[in-house]
Structure formats: structure tokens, C-alpha cells
GROMACS .gro file of C-alpha atoms in nm:
model
  185
    1MET     CA    1   3.242   4.308   1.914
    2ARG     CA    2   3.467   4.029   1.801
    3PHE     CA    3   3.494   3.852   2.134
    4LEU     CA    4   3.117   3.804   2.155
    5LYS     CA    5   3.102   3.599   1.836
    6ARG     CA    6   3.048   3.227   1.884
    7ARG     CA    7   3.329   3.007   1.773
    8LYS     CA    8   3.265   2.748   1.507
    9LYS     CA    9   3.236   2.402   1.659
   10VAL     CA   10   3.516   2.170   1.568
   11THR     CA   11   3.391   1.872   1.369
   12LYS     CA   12   3.544   1.530   1.326
   13GLU     CA   13   3.616   1.621   0.964
   14ASP     CA   14   3.813   1.925   1.084
   15ILE     CA   15   4.017   1.701   1.311
   16GLU     CA   16   4.075   1.446   1.032
   17ARG     CA   17   4.191   1.724   0.798
   18ALA     CA   18   4.426   1.855   1.067
   19ILE     CA   19   4.568   1.505   1.121
   20GLU     CA   20   4.623   1.468   0.744
   21ILE     CA   21   4.811   1.800   0.735
   22ILE     CA   22   5.017   1.700   1.038
   23ASP     CA   23   5.088   1.360   0.877
   24ASP     CA   24   5.228   1.540   0.572
   25LYS     CA   25   5.449   1.761   0.790
   26GLU     CA   26   5.555   1.462   0.998
   27PHE     CA   27   5.659   1.280   0.680
   28GLU     CA   28   5.869   1.580   0.578
   29ILE     CA   29   6.035   1.600   0.920
   30ILE     CA   30   6.098   1.225   0.940
   31SER     CA   31   6.246   1.235   0.589
   32ARG     CA   32   6.471   1.523   0.694
   33LEU     CA   33   6.564   1.337   1.013
   34GLY     CA   34   6.662   1.031   0.808
   35THR     CA   35   6.871   1.245   0.573
   36LEU     CA   36   7.048   1.410   0.866
   37GLU     CA   37   7.105   1.078   1.040
   38ARG     CA   38   7.256   0.923   0.726
   39GLY     CA   39   7.475   1.230   0.677
   40ILE     CA   40   7.599   1.225   1.036
   41LYS     CA   41   7.671   0.853   1.015
   42GLU     CA   42   7.871   0.903   0.695
   43ILE     CA   43   8.076   1.178   0.859
   44PHE     CA   44   8.143   0.965   1.167
   45LEU     CA   45   8.239   0.671   0.943
   46LYS     CA   46   8.498   0.894   0.772
   47GLY     CA   47   8.653   0.951   1.114
   48GLU     CA   48   8.543   1.313   1.132
   49ASN     CA   49   8.306   1.513   1.349
   50PRO     CA   50   7.983   1.649   1.201
   51THR     CA   51   7.933   2.024   1.198
   52ILE     CA   52   7.754   2.187   1.487
   53PRO     CA   53   7.465   2.312   1.270
   54LYS     CA   54   7.418   1.959   1.134
   55MET     CA   55   7.403   1.814   1.486
   56ILE     CA   56   7.164   2.088   1.599
   57ALA     CA   57   6.945   2.027   1.294
   58TYR     CA   58   6.939   1.655   1.382
   59LYS     CA   59   6.838   1.726   1.742
   60ARG     CA   60   6.577   1.978   1.627
   61ALA     CA   61   6.424   1.737   1.373
   62LYS     CA   62   6.408   1.464   1.636
   63LEU     CA   63   6.237   1.703   1.881
   64LEU     CA   64   5.987   1.819   1.619
   65ALA     CA   65   5.903   1.459   1.527
   66ASN     CA   66   5.822   1.388   1.892
   67ILE     CA   67   5.614   1.704   1.927
   68ILE     CA   68   5.417   1.626   1.611
   69GLU     CA   69   5.340   1.277   1.741
   70GLY     CA   70   5.206   1.442   2.059
   71PHE     CA   71   4.988   1.674   1.849
   72LYS     CA   72   4.847   1.377   1.661
   73ASP     CA   73   4.767   1.196   1.987
   74THR     CA   74   4.592   1.507   2.116
   75LEU     CA   75   4.387   1.540   1.797
   76ARG     CA   76   4.290   1.173   1.811
   77GLY     CA   77   4.168   1.231   2.167
   78VAL     CA   78   3.962   1.529   2.052
   79ALA     CA   79   3.812   1.318   1.769
   80LEU     CA   80   3.719   1.050   2.021
   81GLU     CA   81   3.550   1.309   2.240
   82ILE     CA   82   3.355   1.440   1.941
   83ASP     CA   83   3.235   1.086   1.868
   84ILE     CA   84   3.133   1.032   2.229
   85LYS     CA   85   2.952   1.366   2.237
   86ALA     CA   86   2.762   1.277   1.917
   87ASP     CA   87   2.663   0.941   2.065
   88PHE     CA   88   2.539   1.105   2.382
   89ASP     CA   89   2.346   1.366   2.185
   90LYS     CA   90   2.176   1.082   1.998
   91ILE     CA   91   2.094   0.904   2.323
   92LYS     CA   92   1.968   1.231   2.471
   93THR     CA   93   1.709   1.266   2.194
   94GLU     CA   94   1.605   0.900   2.211
   95LEU     CA   95   1.590   0.862   2.588
   96PRO     CA   96   1.476   1.186   2.754
   97SER     CA   97   1.441   1.017   3.094
   98VAL     CA   98   1.816   0.954   3.109
   99PHE     CA   99   1.892   1.311   3.008
  100GLU     CA  100   2.004   1.432   3.352
  101LEU     CA  101   2.270   1.163   3.392
  102ILE     CA  102   2.396   1.214   3.043
  103ASN     CA  103   2.393   1.590   3.084
  104SER     CA  104   2.629   1.568   3.381
  105PHE     CA  105   2.859   1.340   3.182
  106HIS     CA  106   2.836   1.577   2.887
  107THR     CA  107   2.944   1.861   3.114
  108SER     CA  108   3.246   1.654   3.213
  109LEU     CA  109   3.328   1.596   2.847
  110THR     CA  110   3.297   1.967   2.774
  111THR     CA  111   3.539   2.041   3.055
  112SER     CA  112   3.775   1.777   2.916
  113ASN     CA  113   3.750   1.937   2.572
  114GLN     CA  114   3.845   2.274   2.720
  115ASN     CA  115   4.139   2.112   2.895
  116ILE     CA  116   4.251   1.955   2.568
  117GLU     CA  117   4.227   2.292   2.396
  118GLN     CA  118   4.446   2.438   2.671
  119LEU     CA  119   4.688   2.149   2.623
  120ILE     CA  120   4.705   2.220   2.250
  121LYS     CA  121   4.777   2.588   2.323
  122MET     CA  122   5.048   2.487   2.570
  123GLN     CA  123   5.204   2.255   2.312
  124ARG     CA  124   5.203   2.535   2.055
  125LYS     CA  125   5.374   2.765   2.306
  126TYR     CA  126   5.623   2.489   2.384
  127VAL     CA  127   5.707   2.443   2.017
  128THR     CA  128   5.745   2.820   1.978
  129ARG     CA  129   5.973   2.837   2.282
  130MET     CA  130   6.178   2.543   2.163
  131ASP     CA  131   6.211   2.698   1.817
  132ARG     CA  132   6.311   3.031   1.972
  133SER     CA  133   6.556   2.854   2.202
  134ILE     CA  134   6.714   2.672   1.909
  135HIS     CA  135   6.744   2.996   1.712
  136GLN     CA  136   6.895   3.173   2.014
  137SER     CA  137   7.143   2.889   2.058
  138LEU     CA  138   7.245   2.916   1.694
  139ALA     CA  139   7.286   3.293   1.726
  140ARG     CA  140   7.500   3.255   2.039
  141MET     CA  141   7.723   3.003   1.863
  142GLU     CA  142   7.773   3.236   1.570
  143ASP     CA  143   7.866   3.523   1.806
  144MET     CA  144   8.142   3.321   1.973
  145SER     CA  145   8.375   3.314   1.671
  146GLU     CA  146   8.697   3.383   1.867
  147SER     CA  147   8.644   3.075   2.088
  148VAL     CA  148   8.512   2.845   1.817
  149GLU     CA  149   8.778   2.577   1.858
  150GLU     CA  150   8.718   2.544   2.234
  151ILE     CA  151   8.342   2.538   2.186
  152LYS     CA  152   8.372   2.279   1.908
  153ARG     CA  153   8.590   2.055   2.123
  154GLU     CA  154   8.349   2.076   2.418
  155PHE     CA  155   8.047   2.031   2.194
  156TYR     CA  156   8.199   1.727   2.021
  157GLU     CA  157   8.291   1.576   2.356
  158LYS     CA  158   7.935   1.608   2.485
  159GLU     CA  159   7.683   1.616   2.200
  160GLY     CA  160   7.894   1.442   1.936
  161LYS     CA  161   7.966   1.156   2.170
  162ALA     CA  162   7.599   1.137   2.273
  163ILE     CA  163   7.479   1.131   1.911
  164LEU     CA  164   7.748   0.880   1.815
  165GLU     CA  165   7.651   0.654   2.107
  166GLU     CA  166   7.282   0.691   2.021
  167LEU     CA  167   7.342   0.601   1.655
  168MET     CA  168   7.570   0.311   1.750
  169ALA     CA  169   7.306   0.178   1.991
  170GLU     CA  170   7.036   0.201   1.723
  171ASP     CA  171   7.239   0.049   1.438
  172ALA     CA  172   7.473  -0.245   1.507
  173GLU     CA  173   7.618  -0.242   1.152
  174PHE     CA  174   7.704   0.125   1.192
  175ALA     CA  175   7.867   0.053   1.529
  176GLU     CA  176   8.090  -0.214   1.373
  177ALA     CA  177   8.183   0.001   1.072
  178ILE     CA  178   8.283   0.311   1.273
  179PRO     CA  179   8.663   0.368   1.292
  180ALA     CA  180   8.825   0.239   1.613
  181GLU     CA  181   8.965   0.581   1.712
  182PHE     CA  182   8.609   0.718   1.714
  183LYS     CA  183   8.488   0.441   1.942
  184ARG     CA  184   8.752   0.543   2.197
  185LYS     CA  185   8.650   0.909   2.190
   0.00000   0.00000   0.00000
């Protein structure tokens, strides 16, 4: 029976490998985010509005960058717990008289580890839901072809203005270079 098999214990090396993989993915996402940001700035500087898919891709890349940073923090916490557990195991073998106190603390750490695993699962579900939500939003936008102009206008008024304000707040040179009619929008 598959469910009776013991799971392999996660080692610090496993965590470090996972962090390296996540670092690679984070680099890709941050690179993509930079590309999108530069593209959106160029479009705004021309006095035009970026396309809806480009703005959604920008928002999605920004969200994924934040989620990945959360994953890395979680993995660093797990690595710290593994180190602490190893230290306590060492103390347990060297000082048997202190074993009971350490054992209760070890139990607390085990519970924390389980909670972190649940947190990781929740974050995975969150990413999946966000991805699904983004895909559903894109599908809905494609289905609304007869009211595209109205949707574009509303979207530009809300999201375009928000992104423009965000980019202007982050980059003073960009804010000065943007056409005056865009600043009034």
C-alpha cells in the first residue's frame, strides 16, 4: 500500500537545490518583468495605451515574483529548522540527561515543520488559483469582442492609470518624459 510507505526526509541539500531552482525561475520572471515594464513605459511615452494582454502579463509577472520570494522565505525557514533539528539531535546523543527537555522542543519543531509543509501546500494552491484566475480573466476578455472598446476604455481608466502612476512613482525620469496629455488622464 502506497500510503504506508515512509516519506523520504527532506535534507538541507534538498532545500538548497530547491532554492537554486527557484532562484533560476525568479531570475527568468524578473527579467520578463523588466522587459514588460520597459515595453509599457515605451508605449506610454509614445502617448499610447499598452495592450490589455501586456498589462495583464505585467501584473502576472509582478505577482509571480512576489510569490516566488515567499517560497524562498519558506524554504529558508525549513532549512533553519533542519539545522536546529540536527543540532538538537547532536545534543541529544551527547547529553542524555537533557533529553526530555530537548524532546519536547523537538516535538514543537516537528509540529512547526508540518505547519510549514501545510503553508507550502497552501501557497501552491494559491499560485494555481491565481494562474487559473488569470487564465479565466483572459478568456472572458476574449469572449467580449462586441464590447471591446468599452472594456478597453474602462480598463485603461483603471488599470492603465494605476500602472502609469506606479511606474511614474518608481521612476522620476520616466515621469518627466511622459507626454503631458497622459499625465492628465
